[in-house]
Tab-separated table of C-alpha atoms in Angstrom:
chain	number	residue	atom	x	y	z
A	189	MET	CA	76.006	74.537	131.405
A	190	SER	CA	76.930	76.949	134.215
A	191	THR	CA	79.891	75.494	134.888
A	192	GLU	CA	81.340	75.749	131.306
A	193	LYS	CA	80.549	79.488	131.350
A	194	LYS	CA	82.475	79.867	134.569
A	195	SER	CA	85.168	78.160	133.184
A	196	PHE	CA	85.308	80.222	130.073
A	197	PHE	CA	85.226	83.509	132.302
A	198	GLY	CA	87.733	82.179	134.487
A	199	VAL	CA	90.060	81.688	131.319
A	200	MET	CA	89.350	85.288	130.005
A	201	LYS	CA	90.209	86.666	133.413
A	202	SER	CA	93.409	84.988	133.449
A	203	TYR	CA	94.944	87.014	130.679
A	204	ASN	CA	96.947	90.320	132.244
A	205	LYS	CA	96.909	93.754	130.536
A	206	ASN	CA	99.792	93.305	128.320
A	207	PHE	CA	98.205	90.553	126.669
A	208	TRP	CA	94.798	92.665	125.951
A	209	VAL	CA	97.402	95.569	125.061
A	210	ALA	CA	99.164	93.247	122.463
A	211	SER	CA	95.916	92.063	121.124
A	212	GLY	CA	94.807	95.218	120.438
A	213	MET	CA	97.885	96.622	118.842
A	214	GLU	CA	97.829	93.889	116.359
A	215	LEU	CA	94.330	94.655	115.300
A	216	PHE	CA	95.380	98.310	114.446
A	217	GLU	CA	98.748	97.184	113.081
A	218	ARG	CA	96.940	95.047	110.605
A	219	TRP	CA	94.465	97.603	109.892
A	220	ALA	CA	97.331	99.630	108.771
A	221	TRP	CA	98.989	97.195	106.676
A	222	TYR	CA	95.942	95.951	105.080
A	223	GLY	CA	94.358	99.219	104.576
A	224	LEU	CA	97.439	99.944	102.261
A	225	PHE	CA	98.339	96.462	101.231
A	226	ALA	CA	94.940	95.737	99.671
A	227	VAL	CA	94.887	98.806	97.208
A	228	LEU	CA	98.573	99.013	97.032
A	229	ALA	CA	98.611	96.996	93.377
A	230	LEU	CA	95.679	99.597	92.146
A	231	TYR	CA	97.494	102.739	93.540
A	232	LEU	CA	100.961	101.658	91.750
A	233	THR	CA	99.491	100.565	88.397
A	234	GLY	CA	96.622	103.378	88.202
A	235	SER	CA	96.278	106.093	86.054
A	236	THR	CA	98.225	109.079	87.264
A	237	ASP	CA	95.145	111.448	86.495
A	238	ASP	CA	93.438	109.334	89.020
A	239	GLY	CA	96.151	109.829	91.469
A	240	GLY	CA	97.934	106.493	90.990
A	241	LEU	CA	101.657	106.172	89.933
A	242	GLY	CA	100.772	104.744	86.251
A	243	PHE	CA	103.675	101.937	87.051
A	244	THR	CA	104.004	98.853	84.934
A	245	HIS	CA	102.829	95.609	86.318
A	246	THR	CA	106.534	94.432	86.228
A	247	GLU	CA	107.595	96.838	88.627
A	248	LYS	CA	104.516	96.638	90.704
A	249	GLY	CA	105.171	92.922	90.982
A	250	GLN	CA	108.819	93.848	92.263
A	251	ILE	CA	107.660	96.529	94.508
A	252	MET	CA	105.023	94.208	96.170
A	253	GLY	CA	106.824	90.853	96.256
A	254	ILE	CA	110.557	91.529	96.739
A	255	VAL	CA	109.828	93.874	99.669
A	256	THR	CA	107.252	91.674	100.987
A	257	ALA	CA	109.571	88.485	100.707
A	258	ILE	CA	112.329	90.466	102.595
A	259	LEU	CA	109.966	91.714	105.286
A	260	TYR	CA	109.349	87.579	106.055
A	261	LEU	CA	113.218	87.018	106.383
A	262	LEU	CA	114.123	89.764	108.741
A	263	PRO	CA	112.039	88.476	111.637
A	264	MET	CA	115.123	86.284	112.040
A	265	ILE	CA	117.092	89.338	112.762
A	266	THR	CA	114.439	91.540	114.408
A	267	GLY	CA	113.030	89.055	116.938
A	268	VAL	CA	116.806	88.377	118.085
A	269	ILE	CA	117.167	92.306	118.439
A	270	ALA	CA	113.993	92.804	120.486
A	271	ASP	CA	115.235	89.897	122.889
A	272	LYS	CA	118.037	92.037	123.462
A	273	ILE	CA	116.735	95.416	123.682
A	274	GLY	CA	113.397	94.929	124.955
A	275	TYR	CA	109.635	94.571	123.569
A	276	LYS	CA	108.865	98.189	124.522
A	277	LEU	CA	111.808	99.761	122.941
A	278	SER	CA	111.430	97.150	119.767
A	279	LEU	CA	107.838	98.477	119.378
A	280	ILE	CA	108.558	102.418	119.775
A	281	ILE	CA	111.526	101.650	116.806
A	282	ALA	CA	108.739	99.767	114.827
A	283	TYR	CA	106.065	102.190	114.959
A	284	VAL	CA	108.476	105.394	114.098
A	285	LEU	CA	109.304	103.493	111.127
A	286	LEU	CA	106.009	102.650	110.210
A	287	MET	CA	104.070	106.246	110.852
A	288	THR	CA	106.896	107.776	108.754
A	289	GLY	CA	107.343	105.119	106.085
A	290	TYR	CA	103.351	105.244	105.447
A	291	TYR	CA	103.046	108.800	105.510
A	292	PHE	CA	106.282	109.150	102.753
A	293	MET	CA	104.747	106.495	100.688
A	294	GLY	CA	101.799	108.911	99.918
A	295	GLU	CA	104.712	111.350	99.347
A	296	VAL	CA	107.004	109.832	96.784
A	297	SER	CA	106.359	108.937	93.147
A	298	SER	CA	109.484	107.596	91.131
A	299	TYR	CA	109.887	103.515	91.356
A	300	SER	CA	113.169	103.622	93.330
A	301	SER	CA	111.875	106.046	95.810
A	302	VAL	CA	108.400	104.191	96.358
A	303	PHE	CA	110.376	101.036	96.635
A	304	LEU	CA	112.842	102.032	99.188
A	305	VAL	CA	110.347	103.802	101.350
A	306	PHE	CA	108.059	100.487	101.343
A	307	LEU	CA	111.165	98.553	102.413
A	308	TRP	CA	111.384	101.179	105.211
A	309	VAL	CA	107.818	100.186	106.112
A	310	ALA	CA	108.495	96.299	105.894
A	311	ILE	CA	111.388	96.632	108.322
A	312	GLY	CA	109.154	98.446	110.736
A	313	ALA	CA	106.521	95.907	110.095
A	314	ALA	CA	109.340	93.280	110.791
A	315	MET	CA	110.030	94.716	113.768
A	316	PHE	CA	106.548	94.653	114.953
A	317	LYS	CA	105.666	91.034	114.030
A	318	PRO	CA	107.883	88.764	116.369
A	319	VAL	CA	107.220	91.129	119.155
A	320	ALA	CA	103.570	90.871	119.204
A	321	SER	CA	103.435	87.219	118.938
A	322	ALA	CA	106.100	87.003	121.568
A	323	ILE	CA	104.052	89.335	123.889
A	324	ILE	CA	100.986	86.674	123.512
A	325	THR	CA	103.369	83.774	124.000
A	326	LYS	CA	104.867	84.895	127.417
A	327	ASN	CA	101.591	86.122	128.869
A	328	THR	CA	99.672	82.669	128.409
A	329	ASP	CA	100.406	78.753	129.587
A	330	GLU	CA	99.041	75.426	128.841
A	331	SER	CA	95.811	76.204	130.392
A	332	ASN	CA	94.820	79.305	128.137
A	333	SER	CA	97.460	79.666	125.071
A	334	THR	CA	94.583	77.777	122.643
A	335	LEU	CA	91.962	80.396	123.551
A	336	GLY	CA	94.531	83.322	123.672
A	337	PHE	CA	96.005	82.897	120.261
A	338	GLY	CA	92.462	82.253	118.968
A	339	ILE	CA	91.709	85.697	120.289
A	340	PHE	CA	94.924	87.165	118.729
A	341	TYR	CA	94.176	85.735	115.459
A	342	MET	CA	90.860	86.844	115.474
A	343	MET	CA	92.214	90.230	116.287
A	344	VAL	CA	94.481	89.664	113.095
A	345	ASN	CA	91.311	89.254	110.821
A	346	ILE	CA	89.280	92.197	112.196
A	347	GLY	CA	92.025	94.421	111.423
A	348	GLY	CA	92.432	92.708	108.059
A	349	PHE	CA	89.012	93.477	107.449
A	350	VAL	CA	88.151	96.933	108.724
A	351	GLY	CA	91.565	98.218	107.110
A	352	PRO	CA	90.567	97.359	103.314
A	353	ALA	CA	86.955	98.427	103.900
A	354	MET	CA	88.021	102.178	105.560
A	355	SER	CA	90.162	102.436	102.623
A	356	SER	CA	87.737	101.605	100.051
A	357	THR	CA	85.710	104.508	101.569
A	358	LEU	CA	88.346	107.237	101.837
A	359	ARG	CA	90.054	106.747	98.658
A	360	THR	CA	86.796	106.690	96.547
A	361	GLN	CA	85.530	110.011	98.546
A	362	TYR	CA	88.844	111.541	99.290
A	363	GLY	CA	91.828	110.454	97.231
A	364	TRP	CA	94.922	108.207	97.458
A	365	LYS	CA	96.745	110.456	99.768
A	366	ILE	CA	94.330	109.995	102.524
A	367	ILE	CA	94.995	106.073	102.733
A	368	PHE	CA	98.750	106.861	103.504
A	369	LEU	CA	97.473	109.522	106.221
A	370	GLN	CA	95.077	106.716	107.641
A	371	ALA	CA	97.741	104.291	108.076
A	372	SER	CA	100.011	106.486	110.110
A	373	ILE	CA	97.257	107.580	112.456
A	374	VAL	CA	96.390	104.222	112.817
A	375	ILE	CA	100.095	102.992	113.954
A	376	ALA	CA	100.129	106.527	116.023
A	377	ILE	CA	96.989	105.224	118.004
A	378	ASN	CA	99.234	101.857	118.403
A	379	LEU	CA	101.938	104.147	119.873
A	380	ILE	CA	100.048	105.910	122.317
A	381	ILE	CA	98.506	102.440	123.462
A	382	LEU	CA	101.780	101.133	123.957
A	383	ILE	CA	103.297	104.399	125.892
A	384	LEU	CA	100.447	104.570	128.264
A	385	PHE	CA	99.419	100.910	128.870
A	386	TYR	CA	102.192	98.598	128.330
A	387	LYS	CA	104.430	97.496	131.016
A	388	GLU	CA	107.974	96.244	130.187
A	389	VAL	CA	108.872	92.801	131.888
A	390	SER	CA	112.119	91.856	133.166
A	391	ARG	CA	113.917	89.282	130.847
A	392	GLU	CA	116.313	86.947	131.022
A	393	LYS	CA	119.657	88.775	130.013
A	394	LYS	CA	121.827	86.423	127.969
A	395	GLU	CA	125.603	87.327	127.385
A	396	GLU	CA	126.182	86.555	123.729
A	397	THR	CA	125.983	89.665	121.470
A	398	ILE	CA	123.416	90.682	119.112
A	399	GLY	CA	125.413	89.714	116.292
A	400	GLU	CA	126.162	86.222	117.907
A	401	ALA	CA	122.514	85.883	118.682
A	402	ILE	CA	121.763	86.459	114.679
A	403	LEU	CA	124.185	84.285	113.869
A	404	SER	CA	122.924	81.443	115.921
A	405	SER	CA	119.374	82.246	114.605
A	406	PHE	CA	120.722	81.520	111.167
A	407	LYS	CA	122.391	78.264	112.224
A	408	ASN	CA	119.348	76.983	114.073
A	409	ILE	CA	117.060	77.541	110.570
A	410	ILE	CA	119.933	75.817	108.809
A	411	GLU	CA	120.036	72.963	111.250
A	412	ALA	CA	116.179	72.585	110.900
A	413	VAL	CA	116.336	72.589	106.804
A	414	LYS	CA	118.681	69.822	107.161
A	415	ASP	CA	115.721	67.498	107.708
A	416	THR	CA	114.491	66.255	104.439
A	417	ARG	CA	110.962	65.503	105.920
A	418	LEU	CA	111.087	69.311	106.717
A	419	SER	CA	112.745	70.902	103.776
A	420	VAL	CA	110.283	68.899	101.517
A	421	LEU	CA	107.248	70.122	103.050
A	422	LEU	CA	108.416	73.581	103.146
A	423	VAL	CA	108.800	73.622	99.465
A	424	ILE	CA	105.603	72.124	98.988
A	425	MET	CA	103.784	74.952	101.224
A	426	VAL	CA	105.433	77.934	98.659
A	427	GLY	CA	102.934	76.648	96.380
A	428	PHE	CA	100.183	77.479	98.870
A	429	TRP	CA	101.562	81.026	99.653
A	430	THR	CA	102.346	81.501	95.808
A	431	MET	CA	98.605	81.050	95.036
A	432	PHE	CA	97.414	82.713	98.347
A	433	ASN	CA	99.204	85.686	97.177
A	434	GLN	CA	97.609	86.229	93.895
A	435	LEU	CA	94.435	87.571	96.148
A	436	PHE	CA	96.210	90.543	96.979
A	437	TYR	CA	98.920	91.146	94.238
A	438	THR	CA	96.931	90.178	91.102
A	439	LEU	CA	93.401	89.902	91.713
A	440	PRO	CA	92.715	93.383	92.366
A	441	THR	CA	94.266	94.719	89.149
A	442	PHE	CA	92.332	92.031	87.204
A	443	ILE	CA	89.358	92.902	88.707
A	444	GLU	CA	89.921	96.624	87.656
A	445	ASP	CA	90.823	95.622	84.152
A	446	TRP	CA	88.066	92.894	83.466
A	447	VAL	CA	85.509	92.207	85.868
A	448	ASP	CA	82.155	94.620	85.387
A	449	THR	CA	81.775	95.945	89.079
A	450	SER	CA	79.067	98.496	87.884
A	451	ALA	CA	76.809	95.700	87.085
A	452	LEU	CA	77.572	93.891	90.141
A	453	HIS	CA	76.977	97.096	92.100
A	454	ASN	CA	73.266	97.418	90.572
A	455	SER	CA	72.569	93.814	91.249
A	456	ILE	CA	73.717	94.494	94.998
A	457	ALA	CA	71.544	97.825	95.029
A	458	GLU	CA	68.633	95.929	93.907
A	459	VAL	CA	68.528	93.938	97.275
A	460	SER	CA	70.279	96.441	99.656
A	461	PRO	CA	71.369	100.210	98.407
A	462	TRP	CA	73.316	100.740	101.637
A	463	LEU	CA	75.694	97.748	101.071
A	464	ALA	CA	76.167	98.723	97.246
A	465	SER	CA	77.188	102.196	98.196
A	466	PHE	CA	79.163	100.779	101.107
A	467	MET	CA	81.254	98.618	98.693
A	468	SER	CA	81.723	101.375	96.003
A	469	GLY	CA	82.481	104.020	98.449
A	470	GLY	CA	79.648	106.268	97.148
A	471	GLY	CA	80.548	105.353	93.550
A	472	THR	CA	78.656	103.438	90.937
A	473	SER	CA	81.390	100.453	90.798
A	474	VAL	CA	82.306	97.869	93.306
A	475	ASN	CA	85.844	98.836	94.347
A	476	PRO	CA	88.133	95.805	93.721
A	477	GLU	CA	89.491	95.828	97.448
A	478	MET	CA	85.956	95.436	98.750
A	479	LEU	CA	85.707	91.999	96.956
A	480	ILE	CA	89.074	90.568	98.375
A	481	ASN	CA	87.960	91.928	101.428
A	482	ILE	CA	85.415	89.188	101.309
A	483	ASP	CA	87.913	86.806	102.212
A	484	ALA	CA	88.868	88.156	105.758
A	485	GLY	CA	84.953	88.787	106.266
A	486	ALA	CA	84.688	84.922	105.543
A	487	ILE	CA	87.159	84.051	107.789
A	488	ILE	CA	86.101	86.150	110.360
A	489	VAL	CA	82.324	84.576	110.213
A	490	PHE	CA	83.245	80.838	109.341
A	491	GLN	CA	86.647	80.286	110.832
A	492	LEU	CA	85.487	78.516	113.936
A	493	ILE	CA	83.106	76.547	112.184
A	494	VAL	CA	86.071	75.054	109.502
A	495	SER	CA	88.086	74.659	112.321
A	496	TYR	CA	85.683	72.033	114.072
A	497	PHE	CA	85.246	70.133	110.939
A	498	VAL	CA	89.220	70.137	110.538
A	499	LEU	CA	89.728	68.792	114.116
A	500	ARG	CA	87.899	65.797	112.909
A	501	MET	CA	90.266	65.111	109.922
A	502	ARG	CA	93.992	64.252	109.954
A	503	HIS	CA	96.375	67.171	109.477
A	504	VAL	CA	97.067	66.065	105.716
A	505	SER	CA	93.694	65.232	104.747
A	506	ALA	CA	92.736	68.753	105.610
A	507	MET	CA	95.841	70.391	104.074
A	508	VAL	CA	95.058	68.531	100.891
A	509	THR	CA	91.270	69.196	100.937
A	510	GLY	CA	92.026	72.916	101.830
A	511	PHE	CA	94.307	73.149	98.741
A	512	ILE	CA	91.702	71.304	96.390
A	513	ILE	CA	89.028	74.105	97.627
A	514	ALA	CA	91.547	76.872	97.642
A	515	SER	CA	92.429	75.881	94.030
A	516	ILE	CA	88.788	75.585	92.651
A	517	GLY	CA	88.132	79.131	94.220
A	518	ILE	CA	90.811	80.986	93.054
A	519	GLY	CA	90.479	79.501	89.333
A	520	ILE	CA	86.546	80.811	89.268
A	521	THR	CA	87.945	84.662	90.530
A	522	PHE	CA	90.163	84.480	87.466
A	523	TYR	CA	88.002	82.493	84.998
A	524	THR	CA	85.319	85.140	84.191
A	525	GLY	CA	84.659	88.760	84.107
A	526	ASN	CA	81.192	88.257	86.110
A	527	GLY	CA	81.503	89.791	89.489
A	528	LEU	CA	79.029	87.338	91.100
A	529	TYR	CA	81.505	84.818	90.067
A	530	THR	CA	84.591	86.487	91.640
A	531	ILE	CA	82.461	86.977	95.095
A	532	LEU	CA	81.851	83.042	94.774
A	533	GLY	CA	85.339	82.309	94.276
A	534	ILE	CA	87.085	84.477	96.959
A	535	VAL	CA	84.598	82.799	99.402
A	536	ILE	CA	85.353	79.113	97.817
A	537	PHE	CA	89.054	80.236	98.437
A	538	ALA	CA	88.765	81.446	102.077
A	539	ILE	CA	87.187	78.019	103.013
A	540	GLY	CA	90.143	76.271	101.617
A	541	GLU	CA	92.498	78.843	103.649
A	542	MET	CA	90.617	78.274	106.564
A	543	MET	CA	91.347	74.688	106.282
A	544	THR	CA	95.046	74.776	104.994
A	545	ASN	CA	96.464	78.051	106.908
A	546	PRO	CA	96.194	77.111	110.505
A	547	THR	CA	96.768	73.319	109.770
A	548	PHE	CA	100.279	73.834	108.528
A	549	SER	CA	101.354	75.269	112.152
A	550	SER	CA	100.205	71.894	113.729
A	551	PHE	CA	101.692	70.035	110.824
A	552	ILE	CA	105.360	71.139	111.423
A	553	ALA	CA	104.888	70.429	114.929
A	554	LEU	CA	103.608	66.742	114.045
A	555	ILE	CA	106.832	66.309	112.125
A	556	SER	CA	109.388	67.861	114.645
A	557	PRO	CA	111.657	65.749	116.675
A	558	LYS	CA	110.863	65.819	120.399
A	559	GLY	CA	112.567	68.860	121.838
A	560	LYS	CA	112.978	70.719	118.704
A	561	GLU	CA	109.275	72.083	118.123
A	562	ALA	CA	110.647	75.259	118.457
A	563	LEU	CA	113.594	75.045	116.328
A	564	TYR	CA	111.500	73.548	113.578
A	565	MET	CA	108.665	76.059	113.844
A	566	GLY	CA	111.145	78.718	113.342
A	567	THR	CA	111.132	77.925	109.579
A	568	TYR	CA	107.335	78.589	109.085
A	569	PHE	CA	108.129	81.967	107.692
A	570	LEU	CA	110.519	80.239	104.496
A	571	PRO	CA	108.016	79.241	102.095
A	572	ILE	CA	105.960	82.673	102.692
A	573	PHE	CA	109.442	84.344	101.620
A	574	LEU	CA	109.961	82.049	98.741
A	575	GLY	CA	105.753	82.488	97.531
A	576	ASN	CA	106.217	86.114	97.537
A	577	PHE	CA	109.553	86.172	95.596
A	578	ILE	CA	107.695	83.687	93.285
A	579	THR	CA	104.949	86.009	92.834
A	580	THR	CA	106.775	88.757	91.846
A	581	PHE	CA	107.003	87.391	88.241
A	582	ILE	CA	103.441	85.684	88.170
A	583	SER	CA	102.247	89.171	89.256
A	584	GLY	CA	104.409	91.097	87.352
A	585	ASN	CA	106.133	89.799	84.074
A	586	LEU	CA	103.395	87.470	83.284
A	587	TYR	CA	100.240	89.631	84.135
A	588	GLU	CA	102.021	92.172	82.126
A	589	ALA	CA	102.370	89.933	79.096
A	590	TRP	CA	99.131	87.861	79.499
A	591	SER	CA	96.656	89.638	81.223
A	592	ASP	CA	97.331	93.407	81.288
A	593	LYS	CA	94.428	95.260	79.868
A	594	LEU	CA	96.616	98.483	78.335
A	595	SER	CA	99.286	95.884	77.220
A	596	LEU	CA	96.834	93.836	75.192
A	597	LEU	CA	95.043	97.069	74.092
A	598	GLN	CA	98.679	98.503	72.854
A	599	SER	CA	99.168	95.193	70.772
A	600	GLU	CA	95.950	95.172	69.756
A	601	MET	CA	96.023	98.797	68.161
A	602	ALA	CA	99.632	98.017	66.637
A	603	LYS	CA	98.312	94.615	64.928
A	604	ARG	CA	95.626	97.255	63.434
A	605	ALA	CA	98.270	99.858	62.442
A	606	ILE	CA	96.499	102.472	64.295
A	607	GLU	CA	99.279	105.085	65.843
A	608	MET	CA	98.894	105.847	69.364
A	609	PRO	CA	100.918	108.652	71.692
A	610	GLU	CA	102.901	107.194	74.169
A	611	ILE	CA	101.594	107.237	77.624
A	612	THR	CA	103.128	110.263	79.864
A	613	LYS	CA	102.129	112.542	82.358
A	614	GLU	CA	100.064	114.676	79.957
A	615	PHE	CA	98.658	111.429	78.122
A	616	THR	CA	97.863	109.335	80.571
A	617	LYS	CA	96.443	105.695	80.755
A	618	ASN	CA	93.084	106.749	81.154
A	619	ASP	CA	93.607	109.132	77.766
A	620	TYR	CA	94.826	106.141	76.134
A	621	PHE	CA	91.624	103.809	76.788
A	622	THR	CA	89.387	106.887	75.830
A	623	SER	CA	91.294	107.527	72.552
A	624	ALA	CA	91.652	104.150	71.433
A	625	SER	CA	87.887	103.328	71.978
A	626	GLU	CA	87.293	106.643	69.906
A	627	LYS	CA	89.616	105.199	67.162
A	628	LEU	CA	88.121	101.854	67.117
A	629	GLY	CA	84.612	103.157	67.160
A	630	MET	CA	83.572	101.271	70.171
A	631	SER	CA	82.483	101.952	73.948
A	632	GLN	CA	84.795	101.415	76.479
A	633	SER	CA	82.845	97.954	77.691
A	634	GLU	CA	82.898	96.934	73.940
A	635	MET	CA	86.625	97.505	73.625
A	636	THR	CA	87.162	95.414	76.840
A	637	GLN	CA	85.274	92.826	75.326
A	638	LEU	CA	86.885	92.799	72.151
A	639	ILE	CA	90.430	92.621	73.879
A	640	TRP	CA	88.879	89.734	76.350
A	641	ASP	CA	87.789	87.972	73.196
A	642	ASN	CA	90.922	88.137	71.265
A	643	TYR	CA	93.478	87.532	73.873
A	644	GLN	CA	91.907	85.489	76.666
A	645	PRO	CA	93.501	87.497	79.511
A	646	ASN	CA	92.163	84.837	81.940
A	647	LYS	CA	94.394	82.378	80.806
A	648	ILE	CA	96.626	83.381	83.494
A	649	TRP	CA	94.491	81.054	85.902
A	650	TYR	CA	95.911	77.966	84.012
A	651	VAL	CA	99.148	78.938	85.936
A	652	ILE	CA	97.741	80.049	89.229
A	653	VAL	CA	95.567	76.626	89.449
A	654	GLY	CA	98.461	74.842	88.080
A	655	ILE	CA	100.432	75.698	91.081
A	656	GLY	CA	97.562	74.794	93.136
A	657	ILE	CA	97.319	71.059	91.168
A	658	VAL	CA	101.094	70.864	91.595
A	659	THR	CA	100.693	71.109	95.275
A	660	ILE	CA	98.124	68.805	96.007
A	661	LEU	CA	100.137	66.136	94.017
A	662	ALA	CA	103.215	66.582	95.746
A	663	LEU	CA	101.422	66.870	99.357
A	664	SER	CA	99.696	63.524	98.723
A	665	ILE	CA	102.706	61.689	97.691
A	666	TYR	CA	104.553	63.149	100.925
A	667	ASP	CA	101.769	62.065	103.076
A	668	LYS	CA	102.215	58.365	101.469
A	669	LEU	CA	105.850	58.275	101.559
A	670	VAL	CA	106.371	60.355	105.005
A	671	ILE	CA	103.487	60.898	107.157
A	672	ARG	CA	101.852	57.621	107.094
A	673	PRO	CA	104.723	55.403	107.770
A	674	LYS	CA	105.268	57.785	110.933
A	675	GLU	CA	101.648	57.534	112.102
A	676	ALA	CA	101.845	53.686	111.739
A	677	ALA	CA	105.237	53.561	113.529
A	678	ALA	CA	103.816	55.982	116.354
A	679	LYS	CA	100.583	53.537	116.399
A	680	ALA	CA	102.876	50.462	116.745
A	681	GLY	CA	104.848	51.805	119.458
A	682	ASN	CA	101.843	52.389	121.579
């Protein structure tokens, strides 16, 4: 017993200052990113009299989906630049871009300006992303890397949990502007940590130019994806990321439109008034981002337990099981307007995510030819990129046609030949809902139920769960045709 404790503390002492600096900076960077991203869909589509921008869901989908997709392609370039100019300078550039980008996102309001400033933020995030992971890699070895990356990803989830929780309280009490100020301040803390505590280490200088290094990076990716086994796996994983993205892109607005969070607030208040107040930001309805945040909270609490059970399973079996669980969870969240079922669905989805996402990295390593592990791991971001791009249309065009409360209400008013004004800065989205309920002679909740009954906005779950089912079937076939034969051959070789 004492030996194990000594061994654990011995490993902890083996991490140098740069390791802990990088881990801390990851926490704050994720705090800023998810503190904004968890509420971004609500901000973009929110009524202008509440401080939102009043964009359509199609516009929201384009801003969130296309920009975030670009973010996951850029590390192919930014990682090369960081190796050339040094990690400290790369992080300084990243933080300057992020600080200014987050701040100005709260100052612009047109579609084009928001798109461009968010792209500015994405470039900063793309500068940060490969550097933080590289610092951890360079400051760990075979004896401590497993625990080291465990600490690193724990920081990811802590930041991903604290950010939305803070944003929920702040935006309810002080309005939307403070969300962007919060993100800028948190990144400023990172910049101070970087300048005071991070020590640049000497690095191997290569003769090739930045342009040549970037070209080489693209060539490596192309070489890897020429392997059919890898490219098919990457296409299959697009399904997971497309389904996962609905948690941040689509579910917040679905909750805002259709889930009665005031009833949920009252139910929670009966058990814990403090928790109800925390989840509502002091209001009377639970904020959608607090429900979404249950995903990160569940990962912090249960990841080690889930990982323990996953270790006893084959990689593919763990992934297939994770897909099945995640599909069930995401289906439940979109199936009803009951807040308790929303919570249940998110917890179930989180369990599936915990089984699938960490296993994917190991799975790529499993099919990588000896000596090409790093080359194949470089393709990890490709399904994330495609998943975000596809989400542009599901969270945007499809949601607006099938599930957007405003669009469906406008259709209902037109069907009843009830004239309504166009939405403008003077006649907002909230004004439209109020006026429509008056003309229908219904309360807001009765009007919402009418639209739900007539249009079934929850039918979007058919598409989202359908993506999960196709992914499960594809991965099962892939296992039978590719992985099991390889495992059998390896076993016979031994």
